[in-house]
Each structure stands twice: as C-alpha cells, then as structure tokens.
Amino acid sequence: MSAVIIDGKIIAKALRVECRVRAEQLKCKGMQPGLAVIIVGDNQASGIYVRNKVRACNEAGIYSEVHEFPDSADQDKVLSCIHELNTNSRIHGILVQLPLPRHFEDKKIIGSIGVEKDVDGFHLNNIGALVTGYAVYPPCTPYGVMKMLEKNNIQIEGQHAVIVGRSNIVGKPMALMLLEKGATVTICTSKTINLEEHTKRADILVVATGKPRMITAKMVKLGVTVIDVGINRMPDGKLAGDVDFDAVREKAGYITPVPGGVGPMTIAMLLCNTIEAARRIQSEIMSKNNTDK
Ligand code: NDP
C-alpha cells in the first residue's frame, strides 16, 4: 500500500484564490486588507519567509509593508513601531517574524500587538481563546494542518492523535485544535520514554521536531495519517521533513510531503487570518455607523 499524498500546494492555492476574492470584496467596500511584518536581525531563513509572505499578500490583493530592524536594535524601538501599527487604519494584521534576537523578550513583543491584529495568533489572549475553543486567529501552521485534514475528509473525532513536539507555535496549539475536534490527544517530547510505543498507536500523527527523518516506518501503524511539519535543510542543500517519507508512505494511509506539504499552508492561513481581521474591523465600523445614524 502506498499512501495518498496530501498536496499542500494545491490546497493552499485554492485558499489563496478564495482570499483574493474576499480581499476584492472588502476593497469594493472601501477597505483593502493590510498586513505589517516586522523582522529583526538578518536570519537568512526568516528573510526568505518574510519575502514569501509579502509575495503571497501581493498576489492575494492584500496591502503589505515590512519593517526591518538590525540585530542590534533596541527593543523599545520595535515596541514603538508595533504601537504605531496598532493604531494604523491601513493595517489589519501585524506579524513579528520569529525568532527574535536573544536580547528581546518575545512575550513582551508579542503581547504588545493589538489582540484584534494578532494574525499569527500568538498573543496570550488569542492563546486563551484557543484553549477555551473560541479561537479567532488560530496559529497559522496548525490551522493549516486542520485545513489539510478537513479537505481530505480525514476523520478526527474519536481518533487517536499523537503529536511529536510541544512548541508554542506548532505542537501545543495543534494539540488543542485536535482536542477541540474530538480527538484523543497524546503529546510527545524529547523527554518521552519509548516514543515508538506512542507513535505506533496514532491514527493521526503530527510531527514537529526539527529532527530530519526521525520518524521511521517501524514507528507507525498501517493506514495512519502522517502530517510532517518539519523543514530541515540537509547537507546536500535539499529540504527534508521529520519523517522518513519514502519508507513511511508505504505504510501510511495519507502523508504530507516536504517540501509541498504543510509549508505552503502556513502562508495561506496567514492570508486567511489577515482577511478575517480586516472583515471584523470593517463590520465593526459598519455597525458603529449604523448605531450613530
Ligand atoms: P521547536 O524546536 O520549538 O520544538 C521542537 C519540539 O520537538 C520540542 O518540543 C522538542 O521537545 C521536540 N523534540 C525534539 N527532538 C525530539 C525527539 N527526538 N523526540 C521527541 N520530541 C522531540 O520547533 P518548532 O515547533 O518551532 O518547529 C519544528 C519543526 O517544524 C522545525 O523543523 C521547523 O522548521 C518546522 N516548522 C515548519 C513550519 C511550516 O510552516 N511548515 C512552521 C513552523 C515550524 P522538548 O520540548 O522536550 O525539547
């Protein structure tokens, strides 16, 4: 048996077309959705991610602007930029590209983004909303995974989902989203004893460790759905996931490739969240205008 490949590029493309239509509709009502991206330092990978996000915005008809700061930048300068963006009516979504330099306090920076513009969904209020099942802006990568499962009609309710990795941006929100949809969830970390014992019991296995090809065929059961979030640059320059794709695909029911799996979905979900932010602000303005009449 060879798994069905979940093609993130195709799903993301369709979502981006939907976003373009929604952006156009908002524009007709006098509001072009806008995203501001803040990047601090010269991390090469971050630079590529930001350029890809800006390109995707342009294609979707979303206005975008990038605020770049050097590695040595003062945290207060970045904070005042965020405060300005919070009140800038052209901007509906603000994203701070992570990781930040070591002398920055991530919590303080993310916490300064207006909750209603936090399209990455990392603000504590948005995390709280996610925990209680009322997420407005779900974090983009796990949100993209949920879309991939939905578009492939993969059952979540009643299934055993195993997540390998507990980061704040992938593993933990992923667990909450799957839990919300009725999965029984296990989270594994680098401290988990006998990882294979857990991964083998997964109906849905999501891997986000940054450890290339660590999930091998003997660690999964027949027919499992495997979502590989990992993106690792190998010594030969090629990208590899956290899953041994060639071997695991022979046992899995569904599997995502790297590249072309979760990666394109993350950007598509960012566009969706930005448009949702603009839509919410637009409908608030409309209802205020109606009340004022
Ligand atoms: P982090 O480094 O923040 O977290 C990695 C997690 O994996 C940690 O919780 C760690 O456990 C766990 N882990 C590491 N080694 C093992 C192991 N041997 N067994 C079990 N668990 C292990 O990474 P991120 O979550 O930020 O990213 C993970 C991967 O996903 C990376 O390759 C990253 O590039 C990629 N990524 C891809 C995105 C996309 O759009 N496709 C978006 C974001 C990330 P512990 O907590 O105990 O240390």
mmCIF file of C-alpha atoms and ligand atoms in Angstrom:
data_model
loop_
_atom_site.group_PDB
_atom_site.id
_atom_site.type_symbol
_atom_site.label_atom_id
_atom_site.label_comp_id
_atom_site.label_asym_id
_atom_site.label_seq_id
_atom_site.Cartn_x
_atom_site.Cartn_y
_atom_site.Cartn_z
ATOM 1 C CA MET A 1 0.000 0.000 0.000
ATOM 2 C CA SER A 2 1.243 3.467 -0.816
ATOM 3 C CA ALA A 3 -0.243 6.479 0.931
ATOM 4 C CA VAL A 4 -2.360 9.197 -0.611
ATOM 5 C CA ILE A 5 -0.141 12.279 -0.775
ATOM 6 C CA ILE A 6 -1.764 15.352 0.752
ATOM 7 C CA ASP A 7 -0.626 18.106 -1.589
ATOM 8 C CA GLY A 8 -0.347 21.325 0.408
ATOM 9 C CA LYS A 9 0.464 23.346 -2.687
ATOM 10 C CA ILE A 10 -2.892 22.548 -4.317
ATOM 11 C CA ILE A 11 -4.963 23.168 -1.175
ATOM 12 C CA ALA A 12 -3.056 26.373 -0.429
ATOM 13 C CA LYS A 13 -3.511 27.620 -3.991
ATOM 14 C CA ALA A 14 -7.280 27.206 -3.767
ATOM 15 C CA LEU A 15 -7.322 29.029 -0.426
ATOM 16 C CA ARG A 16 -5.273 31.848 -1.876
ATOM 17 C CA VAL A 17 -7.765 32.244 -4.716
ATOM 18 C CA GLU A 18 -10.566 32.400 -2.107
ATOM 19 C CA CYS A 19 -8.556 35.028 -0.227
ATOM 20 C CA ARG A 20 -8.145 37.103 -3.364
ATOM 21 C CA VAL A 21 -11.903 37.085 -3.927
ATOM 22 C CA ARG A 22 -12.583 38.058 -0.305
ATOM 23 C CA ALA A 23 -9.938 40.795 -0.436
ATOM 24 C CA GLU A 24 -11.552 42.177 -3.591
ATOM 25 C CA GLN A 25 -14.978 42.191 -1.921
ATOM 26 C CA LEU A 26 -13.577 44.131 1.037
ATOM 27 C CA LYS A 27 -11.843 46.546 -1.315
ATOM 28 C CA CYS A 28 -15.174 47.227 -3.004
ATOM 29 C CA LYS A 29 -16.479 48.220 0.427
ATOM 30 C CA GLY A 30 -13.576 50.653 0.809
ATOM 31 C CA MET A 31 -11.194 48.515 2.817
ATOM 32 C CA GLN A 32 -8.112 46.811 1.418
ATOM 33 C CA PRO A 33 -6.797 44.262 3.957
ATOM 34 C CA GLY A 34 -3.294 45.169 5.138
ATOM 35 C CA LEU A 35 -0.516 43.212 6.824
ATOM 36 C CA ALA A 36 2.606 44.598 8.514
ATOM 37 C CA VAL A 37 5.565 42.296 9.022
ATOM 38 C CA ILE A 38 8.338 43.103 11.478
ATOM 39 C CA ILE A 39 11.694 41.438 11.084
ATOM 40 C CA VAL A 40 14.634 41.927 13.438
ATOM 41 C CA GLY A 41 18.135 40.753 12.541
ATOM 42 C CA ASP A 42 19.481 39.039 9.457
ATOM 43 C CA ASN A 43 18.395 35.422 9.960
ATOM 44 C CA GLN A 44 18.538 34.060 6.410
ATOM 45 C CA ALA A 45 15.564 31.707 6.760
ATOM 46 C CA SER A 46 13.426 34.470 8.316
ATOM 47 C CA GLY A 47 14.299 36.738 5.384
ATOM 48 C CA ILE A 48 13.058 34.112 2.933
ATOM 49 C CA TYR A 49 9.839 33.518 4.925
ATOM 50 C CA VAL A 50 9.121 37.263 5.014
ATOM 51 C CA ARG A 51 9.700 37.673 1.274
ATOM 52 C CA ASN A 52 7.354 34.727 0.604
ATOM 53 C CA LYS A 53 4.686 36.263 2.836
ATOM 54 C CA VAL A 54 4.931 39.632 1.084
ATOM 55 C CA ARG A 55 4.702 37.966 -2.331
ATOM 56 C CA ALA A 56 1.648 35.974 -1.240
ATOM 57 C CA CYS A 57 -0.005 39.180 0.038
ATOM 58 C CA ASN A 58 0.604 40.939 -3.262
ATOM 59 C CA GLU A 59 -0.918 38.052 -5.207
ATOM 60 C CA ALA A 60 -3.963 37.988 -2.939
ATOM 61 C CA GLY A 61 -4.570 41.741 -3.202
ATOM 62 C CA ILE A 62 -3.516 42.354 0.408
ATOM 63 C CA TYR A 63 -1.526 45.509 1.105
ATOM 64 C CA SER A 64 1.724 44.727 2.933
ATOM 65 C CA GLU A 65 4.626 46.568 4.479
ATOM 66 C CA VAL A 66 7.845 45.289 6.041
ATOM 67 C CA HIS A 67 9.585 46.951 8.986
ATOM 68 C CA GLU A 68 13.194 45.823 9.217
ATOM 69 C CA PHE A 69 15.442 46.313 12.240
ATOM 70 C CA PRO A 70 19.085 45.364 12.674
ATOM 71 C CA ASP A 71 20.160 42.609 15.063
ATOM 72 C CA SER A 72 21.411 45.257 17.495
ATOM 73 C CA ALA A 73 18.091 47.125 17.534
ATOM 74 C CA ASP A 74 16.712 48.433 20.781
ATOM 75 C CA GLN A 75 13.604 46.538 21.910
ATOM 76 C CA ASP A 76 11.807 49.824 22.681
ATOM 77 C CA LYS A 77 12.156 50.915 19.050
ATOM 78 C CA VAL A 78 10.383 47.762 17.909
ATOM 79 C CA LEU A 79 7.737 48.214 20.591
ATOM 80 C CA SER A 80 7.010 51.755 19.452
ATOM 81 C CA CYS A 81 6.737 50.553 15.846
ATOM 82 C CA ILE A 82 4.144 47.992 16.983
ATOM 83 C CA HIS A 83 2.235 50.656 18.937
ATOM 84 C CA GLU A 84 2.054 52.807 15.804
ATOM 85 C CA LEU A 85 0.877 49.875 13.711
ATOM 86 C CA ASN A 86 -1.799 49.082 16.302
ATOM 87 C CA THR A 87 -3.456 52.418 15.511
ATOM 88 C CA ASN A 88 -2.693 52.476 11.779
ATOM 89 C CA SER A 89 -6.020 52.078 9.948
ATOM 90 C CA ARG A 90 -4.289 50.742 6.813
ATOM 91 C CA ILE A 91 -3.004 47.742 8.802
ATOM 92 C CA HIS A 92 -5.294 44.925 9.985
ATOM 93 C CA GLY A 93 -2.714 42.258 10.770
ATOM 94 C CA ILE A 94 0.681 42.532 12.474
ATOM 95 C CA LEU A 95 3.208 39.735 12.411
ATOM 96 C CA VAL A 96 6.554 39.630 14.166
ATOM 97 C CA GLN A 97 8.832 37.150 12.448
ATOM 98 C CA LEU A 98 10.365 34.742 14.975
ATOM 99 C CA PRO A 99 12.966 34.019 16.229
ATOM 100 C CA LEU A 100 13.898 37.412 17.691
ATOM 101 C CA PRO A 101 17.474 38.227 18.794
ATOM 102 C CA ARG A 102 18.372 36.901 22.241
ATOM 103 C CA HIS A 103 18.188 40.300 23.957
ATOM 104 C CA PHE A 104 14.493 40.583 23.044
ATOM 105 C CA GLU A 105 11.652 39.413 25.292
ATOM 106 C CA ASP A 106 9.332 37.526 22.913
ATOM 107 C CA LYS A 107 6.465 37.675 25.392
ATOM 108 C CA LYS A 108 6.647 41.471 25.681
ATOM 109 C CA ILE A 109 6.883 41.985 21.926
ATOM 110 C CA ILE A 110 4.022 39.623 21.057
ATOM 111 C CA GLY A 111 1.990 40.952 23.976
ATOM 112 C CA SER A 112 2.220 44.487 22.597
ATOM 113 C CA ILE A 113 0.409 43.554 19.359
ATOM 114 C CA GLY A 114 -3.265 44.568 19.476
ATOM 115 C CA VAL A 115 -5.248 41.349 20.021
ATOM 116 C CA GLU A 116 -7.513 42.172 17.073
ATOM 117 C CA LYS A 117 -4.445 42.466 14.782
ATOM 118 C CA ASP A 118 -2.600 39.395 16.073
ATOM 119 C CA VAL A 119 -2.988 37.333 12.888
ATOM 120 C CA ASP A 120 -0.302 34.868 13.980
ATOM 121 C CA GLY A 121 -2.483 34.012 16.992
ATOM 122 C CA PHE A 122 0.405 34.096 19.497
ATOM 123 C CA HIS A 123 -0.907 36.825 21.833
ATOM 124 C CA LEU A 124 -1.829 35.383 25.247
ATOM 125 C CA ASN A 125 -5.470 36.451 24.773
ATOM 126 C CA ASN A 126 -5.652 34.577 21.490
ATOM 127 C CA ILE A 127 -3.984 31.533 23.043
ATOM 128 C CA GLY A 128 -6.583 31.719 25.826
ATOM 129 C CA ALA A 129 -9.342 31.883 23.218
ATOM 130 C CA LEU A 130 -7.874 28.803 21.559
ATOM 131 C CA VAL A 131 -7.770 26.906 24.864
ATOM 132 C CA THR A 132 -11.426 27.635 25.505
ATOM 133 C CA GLY A 133 -12.473 26.708 21.962
ATOM 134 C CA TYR A 134 -13.222 30.252 20.747
ATOM 135 C CA ALA A 135 -10.167 30.877 18.586
ATOM 136 C CA VAL A 136 -10.457 33.940 16.359
ATOM 137 C CA TYR A 137 -6.990 33.743 14.819
ATOM 138 C CA PRO A 138 -5.693 30.187 15.150
ATOM 139 C CA PRO A 139 -1.887 29.939 14.829
ATOM 140 C CA CYS A 140 -1.198 29.544 11.107
ATOM 141 C CA THR A 141 0.743 26.259 10.937
ATOM 142 C CA PRO A 142 -1.628 24.084 12.991
ATOM 143 C CA TYR A 143 -4.581 25.894 11.378
ATOM 144 C CA GLY A 144 -3.152 24.831 8.018
ATOM 145 C CA VAL A 145 -2.872 21.234 9.219
ATOM 146 C CA MET A 146 -6.529 21.267 10.267
ATOM 147 C CA LYS A 147 -7.491 22.539 6.794
ATOM 148 C CA MET A 148 -5.491 19.736 5.174
ATOM 149 C CA LEU A 149 -7.313 17.137 7.260
ATOM 150 C CA GLU A 150 -10.669 18.766 6.515
ATOM 151 C CA LYS A 151 -10.072 18.993 2.753
ATOM 152 C CA ASN A 152 -9.186 15.290 2.666
ATOM 153 C CA ASN A 153 -12.213 14.310 4.783
ATOM 154 C CA ILE A 154 -9.972 12.702 7.371
ATOM 155 C CA GLN A 155 -11.931 11.823 10.458
ATOM 156 C CA ILE A 156 -10.695 13.470 13.655
ATOM 157 C CA GLU A 157 -13.442 12.774 16.173
ATOM 158 C CA GLY A 158 -12.751 9.635 18.158
ATOM 159 C CA GLN A 159 -9.322 9.185 16.585
ATOM 160 C CA HIS A 160 -6.072 8.952 18.491
ATOM 161 C CA ALA A 161 -3.869 11.895 17.504
ATOM 162 C CA VAL A 162 -0.228 11.793 18.530
ATOM 163 C CA ILE A 163 1.800 14.993 18.271
ATOM 164 C CA VAL A 164 5.562 14.869 18.483
ATOM 165 C CA GLY A 165 6.798 18.292 19.627
ATOM 166 C CA ARG A 166 5.396 20.766 22.158
ATOM 167 C CA SER A 167 6.437 24.180 20.847
ATOM 168 C CA ASN A 168 4.133 27.137 21.439
ATOM 169 C CA ILE A 169 3.808 27.761 17.712
ATOM 170 C CA VAL A 170 3.125 24.215 16.482
ATOM 171 C CA GLY A 171 2.845 21.310 18.942
ATOM 172 C CA LYS A 172 0.741 22.844 21.713
ATOM 173 C CA PRO A 173 -1.816 24.706 19.537
ATOM 174 C CA MET A 174 -2.019 21.631 17.290
ATOM 175 C CA ALA A 175 -2.961 19.513 20.292
ATOM 176 C CA LEU A 176 -5.655 21.990 21.325
ATOM 177 C CA MET A 177 -7.193 22.125 17.859
ATOM 178 C CA LEU A 178 -7.342 18.365 17.510
ATOM 179 C CA LEU A 179 -8.734 18.055 21.034
ATOM 180 C CA GLU A 180 -11.425 20.599 20.170
ATOM 181 C CA LYS A 181 -12.462 18.408 17.223
ATOM 182 C CA GLY A 182 -12.859 15.372 19.443
ATOM 183 C CA ALA A 183 -9.560 13.542 19.042
ATOM 184 C CA THR A 184 -7.886 11.759 21.926
ATOM 185 C CA VAL A 185 -4.549 13.530 22.072
ATOM 186 C CA THR A 186 -1.086 12.437 23.163
ATOM 187 C CA ILE A 187 1.809 14.916 23.116
ATOM 188 C CA CYS A 188 5.350 13.551 22.953
ATOM 189 C CA THR A 189 8.542 15.479 23.590
ATOM 190 C CA SER A 190 12.277 14.869 23.716
ATOM 191 C CA LYS A 191 11.684 13.585 27.260
ATOM 192 C CA THR A 192 9.166 10.937 26.202
ATOM 193 C CA ILE A 193 10.275 7.445 27.136
ATOM 194 C CA ASN A 194 9.829 4.938 24.316
ATOM 195 C CA LEU A 195 8.486 7.323 21.677
ATOM 196 C CA GLU A 196 7.715 4.472 19.302
ATOM 197 C CA GLU A 197 5.210 2.992 21.731
ATOM 198 C CA HIS A 198 3.168 6.188 21.358
ATOM 199 C CA THR A 199 3.639 6.918 17.656
ATOM 200 C CA LYS A 200 2.598 3.362 16.777
ATOM 201 C CA ARG A 201 -0.790 3.947 18.383
ATOM 202 C CA ALA A 202 -1.531 7.059 16.328
ATOM 203 C CA ASP A 203 -4.395 7.258 13.844
ATOM 204 C CA ILE A 204 -3.187 10.778 13.093
ATOM 205 C CA LEU A 205 0.494 11.523 13.651
ATOM 206 C CA VAL A 206 1.736 15.120 13.547
ATOM 207 C CA VAL A 207 5.492 15.555 13.755
ATOM 208 C CA ALA A 208 7.151 18.931 14.514
ATOM 209 C CA THR A 209 10.583 18.354 15.988
ATOM 210 C CA GLY A 210 13.132 19.741 13.531
ATOM 211 C CA LYS A 211 14.907 16.348 13.581
ATOM 212 C CA PRO A 212 15.254 15.152 9.985
ATOM 213 C CA ARG A 213 13.605 11.798 9.167
ATOM 214 C CA MET A 214 13.361 10.771 12.815
ATOM 215 C CA ILE A 215 10.012 9.010 12.294
ATOM 216 C CA THR A 216 10.709 5.724 10.557
ATOM 217 C CA ALA A 217 8.368 3.102 9.106
ATOM 218 C CA LYS A 218 8.594 0.836 12.150
ATOM 219 C CA MET A 219 7.280 3.684 14.337
ATOM 220 C CA VAL A 220 3.868 3.927 12.618
ATOM 221 C CA LYS A 221 0.905 1.663 12.150
ATOM 222 C CA LEU A 222 -0.673 0.678 8.847
ATOM 223 C CA GLY A 223 -3.093 3.263 7.455
ATOM 224 C CA VAL A 224 -2.014 6.147 9.709
ATOM 225 C CA THR A 225 -2.376 9.762 8.561
ATOM 226 C CA VAL A 226 1.053 11.389 8.831
ATOM 227 C CA ILE A 227 1.477 15.161 8.891
ATOM 228 C CA ASP A 228 5.100 16.232 8.664
ATOM 229 C CA VAL A 229 5.600 19.823 9.818
ATOM 230 C CA GLY A 230 9.399 19.679 9.922
ATOM 231 C CA ILE A 231 11.533 21.634 7.480
ATOM 232 C CA ASN A 232 15.217 20.707 7.619
ATOM 233 C CA ARG A 233 17.970 21.847 5.268
ATOM 234 C CA MET A 234 20.175 18.836 4.577
ATOM 235 C CA PRO A 235 23.949 18.980 3.860
ATOM 236 C CA ASP A 236 23.215 18.453 0.128
ATOM 237 C CA GLY A 237 21.076 21.604 0.190
ATOM 238 C CA LYS A 238 17.773 19.737 -0.186
ATOM 239 C CA LEU A 239 14.848 20.005 2.233
ATOM 240 C CA ALA A 240 13.720 17.065 4.345
ATOM 241 C CA GLY A 241 10.921 16.624 6.829
ATOM 242 C CA ASP A 242 10.947 14.998 10.254
ATOM 243 C CA VAL A 243 9.523 11.831 8.702
ATOM 244 C CA ASP A 244 11.323 9.253 6.581
ATOM 245 C CA PHE A 245 8.890 9.928 3.734
ATOM 246 C CA ASP A 246 9.915 7.191 1.283
ATOM 247 C CA ALA A 247 9.596 4.400 3.852
ATOM 248 C CA VAL A 248 6.630 5.706 5.838
ATOM 249 C CA ARG A 249 4.497 6.363 2.751
ATOM 250 C CA GLU A 250 4.454 2.591 2.139
ATOM 251 C CA LYS A 251 2.569 2.079 5.422
ATOM 252 C CA ALA A 252 0.561 5.277 5.819
ATOM 253 C CA GLY A 253 -2.941 5.958 4.524
ATOM 254 C CA TYR A 254 -2.232 9.657 3.994
ATOM 255 C CA ILE A 255 1.029 11.574 4.196
ATOM 256 C CA THR A 256 2.262 15.124 3.594
ATOM 257 C CA PRO A 257 5.483 15.675 1.627
ATOM 258 C CA VAL A 258 8.313 18.087 2.435
ATOM 259 C CA PRO A 259 8.524 20.417 0.625
ATOM 260 C CA GLY A 260 4.998 20.987 -0.681
ATOM 261 C CA GLY A 261 3.060 19.868 2.379
ATOM 262 C CA VAL A 262 2.435 21.968 5.464
ATOM 263 C CA GLY A 263 4.768 24.819 4.406
ATOM 264 C CA PRO A 264 2.518 26.383 1.732
ATOM 265 C CA MET A 265 -0.483 26.039 4.071
ATOM 266 C CA THR A 266 1.105 28.216 6.753
ATOM 267 C CA ILE A 267 1.265 31.217 4.435
ATOM 268 C CA ALA A 268 -2.239 30.597 3.083
ATOM 269 C CA MET A 269 -3.630 30.604 6.634
ATOM 270 C CA LEU A 270 -1.827 33.856 7.380
ATOM 271 C CA LEU A 271 -3.680 35.431 4.437
ATOM 272 C CA CYS A 272 -6.972 33.973 5.710
ATOM 273 C CA ASN A 273 -6.370 35.390 9.202
ATOM 274 C CA THR A 274 -5.436 38.814 7.793
ATOM 275 C CA ILE A 275 -8.588 38.958 5.716
ATOM 276 C CA GLU A 276 -10.646 37.831 8.698
ATOM 277 C CA ALA A 277 -9.075 40.633 10.765
ATOM 278 C CA ALA A 278 -9.973 43.194 8.093
ATOM 279 C CA ARG A 279 -13.504 41.794 7.806
ATOM 280 C CA ARG A 280 -14.026 42.092 11.559
ATOM 281 C CA ILE A 281 -12.789 45.669 11.644
ATOM 282 C CA GLN A 282 -14.961 46.509 8.624
ATOM 283 C CA SER A 283 -18.071 45.039 10.226
ATOM 284 C CA GLU A 284 -17.360 46.900 13.484
ATOM 285 C CA ILE A 285 -17.118 50.168 11.543
ATOM 286 C CA MET A 286 -20.402 49.392 9.751
ATOM 287 C CA SER A 287 -22.252 48.573 12.947
ATOM 288 C CA LYS A 288 -20.877 51.699 14.630
ATOM 289 C CA ASN A 289 -22.017 53.809 11.661
ATOM 290 C CA ASN A 290 -25.484 52.241 11.869
ATOM 291 C CA THR A 291 -25.700 52.956 15.596
ATOM 292 C CA ASP A 292 -24.589 56.562 15.033
ATOM 293 C CA LYS A 293 -27.368 57.122 12.436
HETATM 294 P P1 NDP B 1 10.975 23.687 18.418
HETATM 295 O O1 NDP B 1 12.437 23.453 18.366
HETATM 296 O O2 NDP B 1 10.443 24.892 19.092
HETATM 297 O O3 NDP B 1 10.293 22.419 19.114
HETATM 298 C C1 NDP B 1 10.682 21.119 18.789
HETATM 299 C C2 NDP B 1 9.921 20.161 19.652
HETATM 300 O O4 NDP B 1 10.291 18.843 19.280
HETATM 301 C C3 NDP B 1 10.244 20.301 21.144
HETATM 302 O O5 NDP B 1 9.044 20.265 21.879
HETATM 303 C C4 NDP B 1 11.118 19.088 21.446
HETATM 304 O O6 NDP B 1 10.929 18.554 22.730
HETATM 305 C C5 NDP B 1 10.601 18.081 20.437
HETATM 306 N N1 NDP B 1 11.626 17.109 20.098
HETATM 307 C C6 NDP B 1 12.893 17.324 19.661
HETATM 308 N N2 NDP B 1 13.530 16.161 19.475
HETATM 309 C C7 NDP B 1 12.658 15.182 19.812
HETATM 310 C C8 NDP B 1 12.742 13.782 19.844
HETATM 311 N N3 NDP B 1 13.854 13.136 19.488
HETATM 312 N N4 NDP B 1 11.654 13.087 20.241
HETATM 313 C C9 NDP B 1 10.514 13.729 20.585
HETATM 314 N N5 NDP B 1 10.376 15.071 20.573
HETATM 315 C C10 NDP B 1 11.440 15.786 20.196
HETATM 316 O O7 NDP B 1 10.475 23.594 16.921
HETATM 317 P P2 NDP B 1 9.158 24.146 16.165
HETATM 318 O O8 NDP B 1 7.938 23.538 16.730
HETATM 319 O O9 NDP B 1 9.250 25.610 16.047
HETATM 320 O O10 NDP B 1 9.414 23.547 14.714
HETATM 321 C C11 NDP B 1 9.521 22.161 14.494
HETATM 322 C C12 NDP B 1 9.827 21.906 13.042
HETATM 323 O O11 NDP B 1 8.769 22.401 12.255
HETATM 324 C C13 NDP B 1 11.082 22.601 12.516
HETATM 325 O O12 NDP B 1 11.688 21.773 11.545
HETATM 326 C C14 NDP B 1 10.556 23.846 11.888
HETATM 327 O O13 NDP B 1 11.410 24.334 10.860
HETATM 328 C C15 NDP B 1 9.271 23.350 11.326
HETATM 329 N N6 NDP B 1 8.247 24.384 11.141
HETATM 330 C C16 NDP B 1 7.579 24.363 9.970
HETATM 331 C C17 NDP B 1 6.596 25.260 9.734
HETATM 332 C C18 NDP B 1 5.867 25.168 8.446
HETATM 333 O O14 NDP B 1 5.272 26.124 8.024
HETATM 334 N N7 NDP B 1 5.851 24.018 7.800
HETATM 335 C C19 NDP B 1 6.237 26.301 10.693
HETATM 336 C C20 NDP B 1 6.929 26.176 11.947
HETATM 337 C C21 NDP B 1 7.909 25.247 12.143
HETATM 338 P P3 NDP B 1 11.347 19.360 24.077
HETATM 339 O O15 NDP B 1 10.294 20.380 24.256
HETATM 340 O O16 NDP B 1 11.335 18.326 25.128
HETATM 341 O O17 NDP B 1 12.700 19.943 23.805
#
